[in-house]
Amino acid sequence: MRSLFCQLRIHVWGGLGSQLHAVALAYSIQKRYPHREITLVLHSSGVTKRNPEIYELFPEWRYLEIDDFNTRDSIQTKPTLFVIRHFFGKIVKAMCLMSGIIAEENDGCMRRVRSWTIAVRGHYFHREIETDFLQILSERLSSIYKITQKGEAVIHYRLGDLLDLQSKQPIDVSRISRVTEATAVDRDCLVFSDSNIQAVRLLENLLPSVSFKTESLSTPETIFIASESEIFIGTSSKVSYWISLLRIRVNQAEKTFMPREDTITLSKLGLTEEEITFY
């Protein structure tokens, strides 16, 4: 049996966008510590329960699924017990972080994985994505998916759970329509969204002269088609971030448009204001 400290678990919450960040981190750690046995632990808890889409893209990694989506129900029934466990859990986690037994790797600098780290728990989001990993991702996507309909312009409009959240709202459709009108007038626009029909209706109400089409595809296929399009208009979503990374770092594509408020986030991922047009 191999030592416990040869094994490393990377915990991740969320859909494919978050899972890709975890896999990118796994590649980086494997380079630093090639002897480590890495397992990606996929948690189902979050705003929306999602099924893993990462397996087909990166089958070579070990995965462990933990279905904790309904954990919040038990919290409501036993609030006192939850508070006590949460309090002591925070103390234990702080001690483990200080010792390096647990790492975070959220920005690629602080609380990094050490040779004795056994678990990584974070969002791994504010880290520059290596071009080598983006190249691998691009090759995997193109080997699995084929472009059945290639829109000259692709819009990725995240709606979904944002429609029900009080703390965060979707990008105003008028902003997207202004970019569409300036760049894709008289063209067909392919719209991808977690609320396809609603997204198309919102856009058609403001731009009736543009032909908006939509198709329900998997997240990986959406990323692939959008990364290959002539024009891409994204919103504040990890899916849009990955599309932008592939377009610019791998395909050297121009005409990538993202919301102004994502400037700092995209810079942490390794993209500059010179490479993206912010609206």
GROMACS .gro file of C-alpha atoms in nm:
model
  279
    1MET     CA    1   0.000   0.000   0.000
    2ARG     CA    2   0.137   0.339  -0.094
    3SER     CA    3   0.184   0.606   0.169
    4LEU     CA    4  -0.112   0.829   0.259
    5PHE     CA    5   0.103   1.127   0.165
    6CYS     CA    6   0.143   0.998  -0.190
    7GLN     CA    7  -0.231   1.041  -0.232
    8LEU     CA    8  -0.388   1.380  -0.300
    9ARG     CA    9  -0.754   1.466  -0.335
   10ILE     CA   10  -0.868   1.780  -0.518
   11HIS     CA   11  -1.223   1.873  -0.414
   12VAL     CA   12  -1.439   2.067  -0.658
   13TRP     CA   13  -1.795   2.202  -0.645
   14GLY     CA   14  -1.996   2.310  -0.950
   15GLY     CA   15  -2.036   2.225  -1.316
   16LEU     CA   16  -1.791   2.175  -1.602
   17GLY     CA   17  -1.641   2.524  -1.574
   18SER     CA   18  -1.531   2.457  -1.217
   19GLN     CA   19  -1.428   2.100  -1.297
   20LEU     CA   20  -1.197   2.223  -1.574
   21HIS     CA   21  -1.024   2.453  -1.325
   22ALA     CA   22  -0.970   2.152  -1.098
   23VAL     CA   23  -0.829   1.941  -1.382
   24ALA     CA   24  -0.600   2.228  -1.488
   25LEU     CA   25  -0.475   2.240  -1.128
   26ALA     CA   26  -0.425   1.862  -1.129
   27TYR     CA   27  -0.204   1.890  -1.439
   28SER     CA   28   0.000   2.165  -1.272
   29ILE     CA   29   0.044   1.968  -0.948
   30GLN     CA   30   0.138   1.652  -1.141
   31LYS     CA   31   0.425   1.843  -1.300
   32ARG     CA   32   0.550   1.957  -0.959
   33TYR     CA   33   0.496   1.622  -0.786
   34PRO     CA   34   0.487   1.344  -1.049
   35HIS     CA   35   0.474   1.073  -0.780
   36ARG     CA   36   0.144   1.196  -0.632
   37GLU     CA   37  -0.171   0.988  -0.687
   38ILE     CA   38  -0.436   1.251  -0.762
   39THR     CA   39  -0.810   1.198  -0.727
   40LEU     CA   40  -1.065   1.462  -0.823
   41VAL     CA   41  -1.356   1.463  -0.580
   42LEU     CA   42  -1.671   1.597  -0.748
   43HIS     CA   43  -1.929   1.738  -0.507
   44SER     CA   44  -2.286   1.776  -0.628
   45SER     CA   45  -2.383   2.049  -0.377
   46GLY     CA   46  -2.443   2.400  -0.503
   47VAL     CA   47  -2.718   2.621  -0.641
   48THR     CA   48  -2.805   2.366  -0.908
   49LYS     CA   49  -2.735   1.993  -0.906
   50ARG     CA   50  -2.523   1.898  -1.207
   51ASN     CA   51  -2.407   1.569  -1.353
   52PRO     CA   52  -2.033   1.546  -1.428
   53GLU     CA   53  -1.940   1.627  -1.789
   54ILE     CA   54  -1.567   1.601  -1.734
   55TYR     CA   55  -1.529   1.223  -1.770
   56GLU     CA   56  -1.537   1.211  -2.149
   57LEU     CA   57  -1.286   1.494  -2.185
   58PHE     CA   58  -1.034   1.372  -1.928
   59PRO     CA   59  -1.090   1.000  -1.863
   60GLU     CA   60  -0.732   0.945  -1.746
   61TRP     CA   61  -0.790   1.101  -1.403
   62ARG     CA   62  -0.934   0.925  -1.100
   63TYR     CA   63  -1.275   1.060  -0.994
   64LEU     CA   64  -1.485   1.023  -0.685
   65GLU     CA   65  -1.843   1.152  -0.675
   66ILE     CA   66  -1.997   1.274  -0.350
   67ASP     CA   67  -2.368   1.348  -0.362
   68ASP     CA   68  -2.413   1.617  -0.096
   69PHE     CA   69  -2.672   1.820  -0.283
   70ASN     CA   70  -2.939   1.766  -0.016
   71THR     CA   71  -2.711   1.847   0.277
   72ARG     CA   72  -2.895   2.178   0.330
   73ASP     CA   73  -3.213   1.991   0.427
   74SER     CA   74  -3.040   1.824   0.724
   75ILE     CA   75  -2.897   2.162   0.824
   76GLN     CA   76  -3.247   2.305   0.853
   77THR     CA   77  -3.368   2.019   1.070
   78LYS     CA   78  -3.074   2.027   1.317
   79PRO     CA   79  -2.947   2.387   1.326
   80THR     CA   80  -2.777   2.364   1.669
   81LEU     CA   81  -2.578   2.056   1.577
   82PHE     CA   82  -2.480   2.218   1.248
   83VAL     CA   83  -2.351   2.534   1.421
   84ILE     CA   84  -2.137   2.328   1.659
   85ARG     CA   85  -1.995   2.110   1.383
   86HIS     CA   86  -1.935   2.415   1.162
   87PHE     CA   87  -1.748   2.596   1.442
   88PHE     CA   88  -1.516   2.307   1.521
   89GLY     CA   89  -1.478   2.231   1.153
   90LYS     CA   90  -1.345   2.582   1.090
   91ILE     CA   91  -1.090   2.541   1.370
   92VAL     CA   92  -0.969   2.208   1.235
   93LYS     CA   93  -0.950   2.345   0.880
   94ALA     CA   94  -0.748   2.648   0.993
   95MET     CA   95  -0.498   2.420   1.168
   96CYS     CA   96  -0.470   2.196   0.862
   97LEU     CA   97  -0.414   2.497   0.634
   98MET     CA   98  -0.141   2.632   0.860
   99SER     CA   99   0.036   2.295   0.863
  100GLY     CA  100   0.001   2.244   0.488
  101ILE     CA  101  -0.198   1.920   0.524
  102ILE     CA  102  -0.476   2.102   0.335
  103ALA     CA  103  -0.404   2.351   0.055
  104GLU     CA  104  -0.623   2.595  -0.135
  105GLU     CA  105  -0.436   2.702  -0.452
  106ASN     CA  106  -0.703   2.963  -0.526
  107ASP     CA  107  -0.458   3.211  -0.676
  108GLY     CA  108  -0.165   2.984  -0.755
  109CYS     CA  109   0.058   3.146  -0.493
  110MET     CA  110  -0.078   3.126  -0.140
  111ARG     CA  111  -0.139   2.800   0.048
  112ARG     CA  112   0.004   2.589  -0.231
  113VAL     CA  113   0.024   2.212  -0.233
  114ARG     CA  114   0.328   2.075  -0.048
  115SER     CA  115   0.483   1.730  -0.068
  116TRP     CA  116   0.283   1.631   0.243
  117THR     CA  117  -0.053   1.786   0.143
  118ILE     CA  118  -0.334   1.530   0.127
  119ALA     CA  119  -0.629   1.748   0.018
  120VAL     CA  120  -0.697   2.065  -0.180
  121ARG     CA  121  -1.020   2.256  -0.116
  122GLY     CA  122  -1.088   2.581  -0.299
  123HIS     CA  123  -1.224   2.731  -0.618
  124TYR     CA  124  -0.887   2.730  -0.809
  125PHE     CA  125  -1.033   3.016  -1.007
  126HIS     CA  126  -0.789   3.306  -0.983
  127ARG     CA  127  -0.501   3.115  -1.141
  128GLU     CA  128  -0.347   3.169  -1.481
  129ILE     CA  129  -0.431   2.874  -1.706
  130GLU     CA  130  -0.129   2.720  -1.877
  131THR     CA  131  -0.134   2.724  -2.256
  132ASP     CA  132  -0.029   2.357  -2.262
  133PHE     CA  133  -0.348   2.262  -2.081
  134LEU     CA  134  -0.562   2.476  -2.313
  135GLN     CA  135  -0.402   2.303  -2.611
  136ILE     CA  136  -0.488   1.962  -2.465
  137LEU     CA  137  -0.846   2.074  -2.397
  138SER     CA  138  -0.882   2.206  -2.752
  139GLU     CA  139  -0.755   1.881  -2.901
  140ARG     CA  140  -0.990   1.675  -2.685
  141LEU     CA  141  -1.290   1.888  -2.786
  142SER     CA  142  -1.213   1.872  -3.159
  143SER     CA  143  -1.161   1.495  -3.146
  144ILE     CA  144  -1.498   1.433  -2.978
  145TYR     CA  145  -1.726   1.696  -3.133
  146LYS     CA  146  -1.790   1.814  -3.486
  147ILE     CA  147  -1.935   2.149  -3.588
  148THR     CA  148  -2.278   2.076  -3.730
  149GLN     CA  149  -2.381   2.441  -3.764
  150LYS     CA  150  -2.123   2.715  -3.736
  151GLY     CA  151  -2.265   3.056  -3.660
  152GLU     CA  152  -2.070   3.360  -3.771
  153ALA     CA  153  -2.158   3.501  -3.431
  154VAL     CA  154  -2.214   3.306  -3.110
  155ILE     CA  155  -2.366   3.446  -2.792
  156HIS     CA  156  -2.333   3.268  -2.460
  157TYR     CA  157  -2.592   3.421  -2.230
  158ARG     CA  158  -2.595   3.287  -1.877
  159LEU     CA  159  -2.939   3.311  -1.720
  160GLY     CA  160  -3.056   2.998  -1.536
  161ASP     CA  161  -3.009   3.020  -1.160
  162LEU     CA  162  -2.927   3.392  -1.181
  163LEU     CA  163  -3.294   3.461  -1.248
  164ASP     CA  164  -3.377   3.338  -0.897
  165LEU     CA  165  -3.084   3.484  -0.703
  166GLN     CA  166  -3.110   3.809  -0.509
  167SER     CA  167  -2.734   3.865  -0.473
  168LYS     CA  168  -2.644   3.835  -0.841
  169GLN     CA  169  -2.824   3.930  -1.161
  170PRO     CA  170  -2.763   3.831  -1.526
  171ILE     CA  171  -2.604   4.076  -1.767
  172ASP     CA  172  -2.863   4.323  -1.897
  173VAL     CA  173  -2.983   4.205  -2.236
  174SER     CA  174  -2.963   4.562  -2.373
  175ARG     CA  175  -2.584   4.551  -2.334
  176ILE     CA  176  -2.562   4.227  -2.530
  177SER     CA  177  -2.795   4.361  -2.799
  178ARG     CA  178  -2.579   4.671  -2.847
  179VAL     CA  179  -2.271   4.458  -2.905
  180THR     CA  180  -2.466   4.227  -3.137
  181GLU     CA  181  -2.598   4.521  -3.337
  182ALA     CA  182  -2.252   4.671  -3.372
  183THR     CA  183  -2.078   4.349  -3.476
  184ALA     CA  184  -2.327   4.099  -3.612
  185VAL     CA  185  -2.609   4.291  -3.780
  186ASP     CA  186  -2.757   4.107  -4.080
  187ARG     CA  187  -2.590   3.787  -3.963
  188ASP     CA  188  -2.725   3.470  -3.809
  189CYS     CA  189  -2.651   3.453  -3.437
  190LEU     CA  190  -2.628   3.122  -3.257
  191VAL     CA  191  -2.738   3.158  -2.894
  192PHE     CA  192  -2.633   2.921  -2.617
  193SER     CA  193  -2.779   2.956  -2.270
  194ASP     CA  194  -2.895   2.756  -1.970
  195SER     CA  195  -3.234   2.911  -2.053
  196ASN     CA  196  -3.229   2.895  -2.434
  197ILE     CA  197  -3.584   2.997  -2.517
  198GLN     CA  198  -3.587   3.288  -2.274
  199ALA     CA  199  -3.249   3.413  -2.397
  200VAL     CA  200  -3.362   3.415  -2.760
  201ARG     CA  201  -3.688   3.593  -2.675
  202LEU     CA  202  -3.505   3.864  -2.483
  203LEU     CA  203  -3.269   3.926  -2.774
  204GLU     CA  204  -3.540   3.913  -3.042
  205ASN     CA  205  -3.743   4.175  -2.859
  206LEU     CA  206  -3.457   4.423  -2.895
  207LEU     CA  207  -3.317   4.311  -3.231
  208PRO     CA  208  -3.602   4.175  -3.447
  209SER     CA  209  -3.393   4.217  -3.763
  210VAL     CA  210  -3.131   3.964  -3.650
  211SER     CA  211  -3.195   3.592  -3.690
  212PHE     CA  212  -3.128   3.429  -3.354
  213LYS     CA  213  -3.103   3.052  -3.347
  214THR     CA  214  -3.042   2.818  -3.058
  215GLU     CA  215  -2.961   2.455  -2.993
  216SER     CA  216  -2.950   2.253  -2.673
  217LEU     CA  217  -2.601   2.107  -2.655
  218SER     CA  218  -2.378   1.973  -2.382
  219THR     CA  219  -2.147   2.223  -2.213
  220PRO     CA  220  -1.830   2.080  -2.376
  221GLU     CA  221  -1.987   2.102  -2.723
  222THR     CA  222  -2.104   2.458  -2.652
  223ILE     CA  223  -1.749   2.555  -2.554
  224PHE     CA  224  -1.610   2.395  -2.869
  225ILE     CA  225  -1.851   2.558  -3.116
  226ALA     CA  226  -1.823   2.902  -2.954
  227SER     CA  227  -1.443   2.884  -2.948
  228GLU     CA  228  -1.443   2.822  -3.325
  229SER     CA  229  -1.686   3.100  -3.421
  230GLU     CA  230  -1.592   3.421  -3.599
  231ILE     CA  231  -1.749   3.644  -3.331
  232PHE     CA  232  -1.810   3.555  -2.968
  233ILE     CA  233  -2.014   3.756  -2.719
  234GLY     CA  234  -1.989   3.614  -2.368
  235THR     CA  235  -2.133   3.691  -2.027
  236SER     CA  236  -2.012   3.653  -1.668
  237SER     CA  237  -1.982   3.276  -1.660
  238LYS     CA  238  -1.700   3.022  -1.626
  239VAL     CA  239  -1.817   2.874  -1.957
  240SER     CA  240  -1.764   3.209  -2.129
  241TYR     CA  241  -1.422   3.239  -1.963
  242TRP     CA  242  -1.310   2.902  -2.099
  243ILE     CA  243  -1.440   2.990  -2.445
  244SER     CA  244  -1.243   3.316  -2.435
  245LEU     CA  245  -0.927   3.136  -2.321
  246LEU     CA  246  -0.947   2.884  -2.604
  247ARG     CA  247  -1.026   3.148  -2.866
  248ILE     CA  248  -0.736   3.372  -2.772
  249ARG     CA  249  -0.467   3.138  -2.641
  250VAL     CA  250  -0.517   2.849  -2.886
  251ASN     CA  251  -0.709   2.975  -3.190
  252GLN     CA  252  -0.570   3.331  -3.192
  253ALA     CA  253  -0.922   3.445  -3.270
  254GLU     CA  254  -1.024   3.809  -3.267
  255LYS     CA  255  -1.366   3.962  -3.198
  256THR     CA  256  -1.411   3.825  -2.846
  257PHE     CA  257  -1.646   4.041  -2.638
  258MET     CA  258  -1.690   4.014  -2.260
  259PRO     CA  259  -1.857   4.230  -1.991
  260ARG     CA  260  -1.648   4.514  -1.850
  261GLU     CA  261  -1.688   4.384  -1.494
  262ASP     CA  262  -1.496   4.067  -1.587
  263THR     CA  263  -1.174   4.258  -1.662
  264ILE     CA  264  -0.999   4.166  -1.336
  265THR     CA  265  -1.118   3.804  -1.339
  266LEU     CA  266  -0.997   3.746  -1.695
  267SER     CA  267  -0.663   3.914  -1.619
  268LYS     CA  268  -0.609   3.663  -1.337
  269LEU     CA  269  -0.675   3.385  -1.586
  270GLY     CA  270  -0.406   3.532  -1.812
  271LEU     CA  271  -0.601   3.745  -2.062
  272THR     CA  272  -0.538   4.115  -2.115
  273GLU     CA  273  -0.752   4.411  -2.216
  274GLU     CA  274  -0.564   4.420  -2.548
  275GLU     CA  275  -0.690   4.072  -2.634
  276ILE     CA  276  -1.057   4.116  -2.544
  277THR     CA  277  -1.309   4.387  -2.628
  278PHE     CA  278  -1.499   4.470  -2.310
  279TYR     CA  279  -1.853   4.605  -2.332
   0.00000   0.00000   0.00000
